[in-house]
XYZ file of C-alpha atoms in Angstrom:
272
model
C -29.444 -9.646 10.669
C -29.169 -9.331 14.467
C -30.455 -6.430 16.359
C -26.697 -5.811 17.291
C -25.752 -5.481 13.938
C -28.541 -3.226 12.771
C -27.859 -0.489 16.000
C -24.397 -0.602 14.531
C -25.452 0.191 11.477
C -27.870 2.843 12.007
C -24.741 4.134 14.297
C -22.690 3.907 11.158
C -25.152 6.039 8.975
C -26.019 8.933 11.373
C -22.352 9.065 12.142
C -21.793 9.890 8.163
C -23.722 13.697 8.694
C -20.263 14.443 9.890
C -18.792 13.261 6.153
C -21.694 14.186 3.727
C -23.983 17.269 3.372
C -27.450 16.130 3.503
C -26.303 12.850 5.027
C -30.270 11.672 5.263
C -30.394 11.996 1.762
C -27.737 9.874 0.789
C -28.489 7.118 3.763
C -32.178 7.011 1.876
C -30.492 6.407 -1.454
C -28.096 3.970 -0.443
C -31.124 1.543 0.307
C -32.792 2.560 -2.359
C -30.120 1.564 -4.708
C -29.843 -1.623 -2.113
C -33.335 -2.475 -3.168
C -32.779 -1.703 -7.317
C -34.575 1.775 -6.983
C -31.598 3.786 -7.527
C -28.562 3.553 -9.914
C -26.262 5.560 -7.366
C -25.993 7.167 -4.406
C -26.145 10.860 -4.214
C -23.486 12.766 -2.173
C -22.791 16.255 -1.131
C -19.100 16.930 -0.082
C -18.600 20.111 0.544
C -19.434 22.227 -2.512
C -18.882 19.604 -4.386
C -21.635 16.951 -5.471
C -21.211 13.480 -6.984
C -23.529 9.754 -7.806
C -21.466 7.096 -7.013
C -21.812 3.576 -6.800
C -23.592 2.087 -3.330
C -20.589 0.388 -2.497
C -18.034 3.197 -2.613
C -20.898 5.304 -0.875
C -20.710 2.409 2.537
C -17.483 2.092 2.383
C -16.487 5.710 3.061
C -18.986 5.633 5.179
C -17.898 2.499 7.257
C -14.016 4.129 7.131
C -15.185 7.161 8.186
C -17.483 5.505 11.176
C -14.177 3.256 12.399
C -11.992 6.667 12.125
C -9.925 5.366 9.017
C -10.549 8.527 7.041
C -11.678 12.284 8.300
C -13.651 13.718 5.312
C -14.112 13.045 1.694
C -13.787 14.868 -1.552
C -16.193 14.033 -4.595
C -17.186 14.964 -7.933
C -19.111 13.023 -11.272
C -19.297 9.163 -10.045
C -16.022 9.434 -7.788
C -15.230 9.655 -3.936
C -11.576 10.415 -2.633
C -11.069 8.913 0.747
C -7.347 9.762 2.142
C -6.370 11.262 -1.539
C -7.412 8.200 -3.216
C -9.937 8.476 -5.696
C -12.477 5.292 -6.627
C -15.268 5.058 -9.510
C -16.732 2.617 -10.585
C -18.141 2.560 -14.122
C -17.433 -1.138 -16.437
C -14.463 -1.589 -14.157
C -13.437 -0.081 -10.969
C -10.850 2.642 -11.767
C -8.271 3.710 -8.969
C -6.147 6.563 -8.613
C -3.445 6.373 -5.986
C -0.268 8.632 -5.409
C -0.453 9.137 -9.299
C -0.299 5.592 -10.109
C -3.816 5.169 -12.206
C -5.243 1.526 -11.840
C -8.293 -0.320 -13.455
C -9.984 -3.815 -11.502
C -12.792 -6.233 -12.837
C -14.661 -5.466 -9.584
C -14.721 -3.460 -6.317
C -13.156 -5.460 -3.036
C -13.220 -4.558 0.092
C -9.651 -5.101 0.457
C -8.654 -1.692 -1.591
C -9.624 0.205 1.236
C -6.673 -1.908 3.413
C -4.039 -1.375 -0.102
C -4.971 1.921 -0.922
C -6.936 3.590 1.091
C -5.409 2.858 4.642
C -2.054 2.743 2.813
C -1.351 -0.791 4.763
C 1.535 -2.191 2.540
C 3.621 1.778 1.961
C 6.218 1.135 4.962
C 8.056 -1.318 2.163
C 9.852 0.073 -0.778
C 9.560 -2.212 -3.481
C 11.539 -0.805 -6.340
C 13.688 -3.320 -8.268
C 12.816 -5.936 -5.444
C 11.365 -8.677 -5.774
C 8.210 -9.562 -3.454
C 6.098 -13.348 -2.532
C 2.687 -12.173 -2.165
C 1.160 -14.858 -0.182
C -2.829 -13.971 -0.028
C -3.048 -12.012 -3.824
C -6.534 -12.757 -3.562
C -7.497 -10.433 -6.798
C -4.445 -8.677 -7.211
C -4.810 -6.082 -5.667
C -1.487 -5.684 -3.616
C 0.425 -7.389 -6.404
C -0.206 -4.765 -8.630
C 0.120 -2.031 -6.593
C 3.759 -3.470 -5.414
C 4.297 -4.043 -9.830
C 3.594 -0.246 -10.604
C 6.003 0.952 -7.157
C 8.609 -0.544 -9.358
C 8.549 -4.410 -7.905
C 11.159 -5.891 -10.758
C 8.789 -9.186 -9.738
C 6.313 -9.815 -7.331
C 4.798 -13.494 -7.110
C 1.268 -13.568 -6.642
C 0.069 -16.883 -4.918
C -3.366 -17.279 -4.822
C -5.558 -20.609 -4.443
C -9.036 -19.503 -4.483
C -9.897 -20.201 -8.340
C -12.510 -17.599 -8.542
C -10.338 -15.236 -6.612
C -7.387 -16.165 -9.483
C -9.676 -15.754 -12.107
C -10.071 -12.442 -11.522
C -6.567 -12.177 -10.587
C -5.527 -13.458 -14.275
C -8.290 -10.347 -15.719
C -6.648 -7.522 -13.419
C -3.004 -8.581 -14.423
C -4.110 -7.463 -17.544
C -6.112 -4.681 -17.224
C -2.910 -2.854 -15.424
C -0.629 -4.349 -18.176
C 1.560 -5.713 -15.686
C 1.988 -9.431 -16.915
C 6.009 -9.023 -17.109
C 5.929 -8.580 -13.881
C 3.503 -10.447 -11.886
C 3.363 -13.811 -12.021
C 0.427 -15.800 -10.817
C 0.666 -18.883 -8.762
C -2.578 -20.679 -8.357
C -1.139 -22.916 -5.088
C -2.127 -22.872 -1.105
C 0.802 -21.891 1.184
C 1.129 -24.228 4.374
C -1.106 -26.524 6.130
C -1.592 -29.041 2.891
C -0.317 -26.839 0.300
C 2.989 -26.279 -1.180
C 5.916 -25.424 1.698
C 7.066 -21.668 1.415
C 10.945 -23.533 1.417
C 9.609 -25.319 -1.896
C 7.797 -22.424 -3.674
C 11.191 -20.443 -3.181
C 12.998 -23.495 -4.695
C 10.570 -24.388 -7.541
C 10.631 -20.730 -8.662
C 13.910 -19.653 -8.019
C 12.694 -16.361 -6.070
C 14.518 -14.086 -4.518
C 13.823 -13.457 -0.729
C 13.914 -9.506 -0.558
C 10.166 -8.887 0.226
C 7.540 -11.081 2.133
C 3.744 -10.216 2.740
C 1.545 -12.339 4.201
C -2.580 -12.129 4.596
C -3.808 -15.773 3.979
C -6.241 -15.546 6.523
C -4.745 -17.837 8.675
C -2.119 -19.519 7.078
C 0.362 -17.410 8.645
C 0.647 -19.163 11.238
C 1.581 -22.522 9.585
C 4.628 -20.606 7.626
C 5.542 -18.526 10.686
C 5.784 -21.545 13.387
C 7.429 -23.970 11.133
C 10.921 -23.817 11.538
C 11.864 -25.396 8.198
C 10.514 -22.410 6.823
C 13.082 -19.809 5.611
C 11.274 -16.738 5.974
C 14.119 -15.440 8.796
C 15.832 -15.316 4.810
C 13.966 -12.525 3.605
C 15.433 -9.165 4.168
C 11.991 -7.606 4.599
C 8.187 -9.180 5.792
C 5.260 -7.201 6.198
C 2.573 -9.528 7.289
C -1.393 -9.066 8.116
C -1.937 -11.560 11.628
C -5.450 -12.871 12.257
C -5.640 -12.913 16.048
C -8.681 -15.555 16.213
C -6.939 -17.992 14.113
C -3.820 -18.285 16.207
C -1.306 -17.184 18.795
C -0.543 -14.071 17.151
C 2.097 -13.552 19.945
C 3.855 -16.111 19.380
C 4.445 -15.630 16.095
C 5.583 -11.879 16.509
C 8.101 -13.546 18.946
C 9.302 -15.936 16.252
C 9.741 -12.410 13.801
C 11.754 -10.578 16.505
C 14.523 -12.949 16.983
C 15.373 -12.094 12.949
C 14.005 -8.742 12.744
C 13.122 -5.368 13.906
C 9.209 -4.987 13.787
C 7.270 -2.285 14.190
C 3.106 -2.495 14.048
C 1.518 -0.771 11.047
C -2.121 -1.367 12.254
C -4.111 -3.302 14.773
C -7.420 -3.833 16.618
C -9.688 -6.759 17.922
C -9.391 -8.779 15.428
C -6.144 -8.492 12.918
C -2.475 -7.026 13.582
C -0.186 -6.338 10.623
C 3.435 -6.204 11.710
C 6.367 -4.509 9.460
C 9.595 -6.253 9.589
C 12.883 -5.570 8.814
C 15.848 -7.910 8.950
C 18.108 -7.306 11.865
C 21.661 -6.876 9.867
């Protein structure tokens, strides 16, 4: 670890006194339980106390420290950041805007789906959605239980679609998302074809393949000026990011949902 890297996050942890009650406390547990000492991490929020897993405990504490969330509520093994509450016991349990929601194993990308609220511009009710980057299914369940009538996970990583397969039915929602172990651009399988091949609809689009955005976007053949809707995650170091957002306008109104150094996700609608 560089010396940059641990400044930042010894930044990081004294920033989190403004988050947790006895702050010191919890920093101390966190790498205890880093080291196998502890089972959890202690918290005080408010009046309210909890012991939650190490990884819940940093990542409300890295959201807070990057001003993603203002304070947290806790209580038994779970932490609320933005009125979503996480625990992990067997499985990592989410509750989000009611919906109730059970993974294999903690990602850092539900702080981006339900935390940080990234994909709610879209309504997906009786829509159907190409979710290009499913990773674990994350987003593709969330769209499934906001009433998505299908939403078409594509996914190439295998270990990443393993656990894909597992979470599809831990939420129960294997009528409606189907899994598509297949890369999207570059050498993989055209968007044009995958629309073809499965006969999809093209009412919703999301993108975050890290990076293969920007073979779909730039290639004309592509027909993603077709969908009615695109909400897409942009990974500035991979590509001309700008370039591609002027490709989007001439089809669509676009508005920016999020964006700092490093990633820019753009919500699209189609220009009628």
């Amino acid at each position: 670890m560089g010396l940059g890297l641990i400044i930042r996050n010894a930044r990081m942890y004294i920033r989190s006194k403004g988050l947790f009650r006895g702050w010191y406390s919890s920093a101390i547990d966190y790498f205890l339980a880093r080291a196998g000492l502890r089972d959890c991490v202690r918290v005080r929020c408010g009046s309210h106390e909890a012991c939650v897993a190490p990884v819940l405990y940093r990542s409300a504490v890295w959201a807070y420290y990057n001003g993603f969330i203002r304070g947290v509520d806790c209580g038994g093994n779970a932490i609320a950041m933005n009125g979503t509450w996480l625990s992990i016991d067997e499985y990592t349990n989410v509750n989000v805007g009611g919906l109730a929601l059970r993974f294999k194993s903690f990602k850092p990308t539900f702080l981006e789906v339900f935390v940080l609220r990234d994909y709610d511009a879209v309504n997906y009710r009786n829509r159907a959605v190409v979710d290009v980057g499913a990773f674990v299914g994350d987003s593709a369940i969330y769209f499934a239980l906001k009433g998505a009538r299908k939403v078409y996970a594509i996914e190439p990583d295998k270990d990443a679609f393993s656990e894909l397969l597992m979470n599809i039915v831990l939420n129960n929602v294997g009528d409606r998302v189907i899994p598509i172990n297949v890369a999207v651009g570059g050498s993989g399988m055209s968007l044009a074809k995958l629309i073809e091949y499965y006969g999809i609809e093209t009412d919703v689009l999301k993108m975050d393949c890290e990076g293969c955005e920007y073979d779909v976007m730039l290639n004309p053949s592509e027909p993603v000026s077709e969908f009615n809707e695109v909400i897409i995650e942009l990974h500035k170091r991979v590509g001309n990011h700008n370039r591609v957002k002027d490709v989007l306008r001439a089809s669509f109104n676009c508005g920016v949902v999020r964006s700092n150094d490093d990633v820019e996700i753009l919500h699209c609608v189609k220009v009628k």
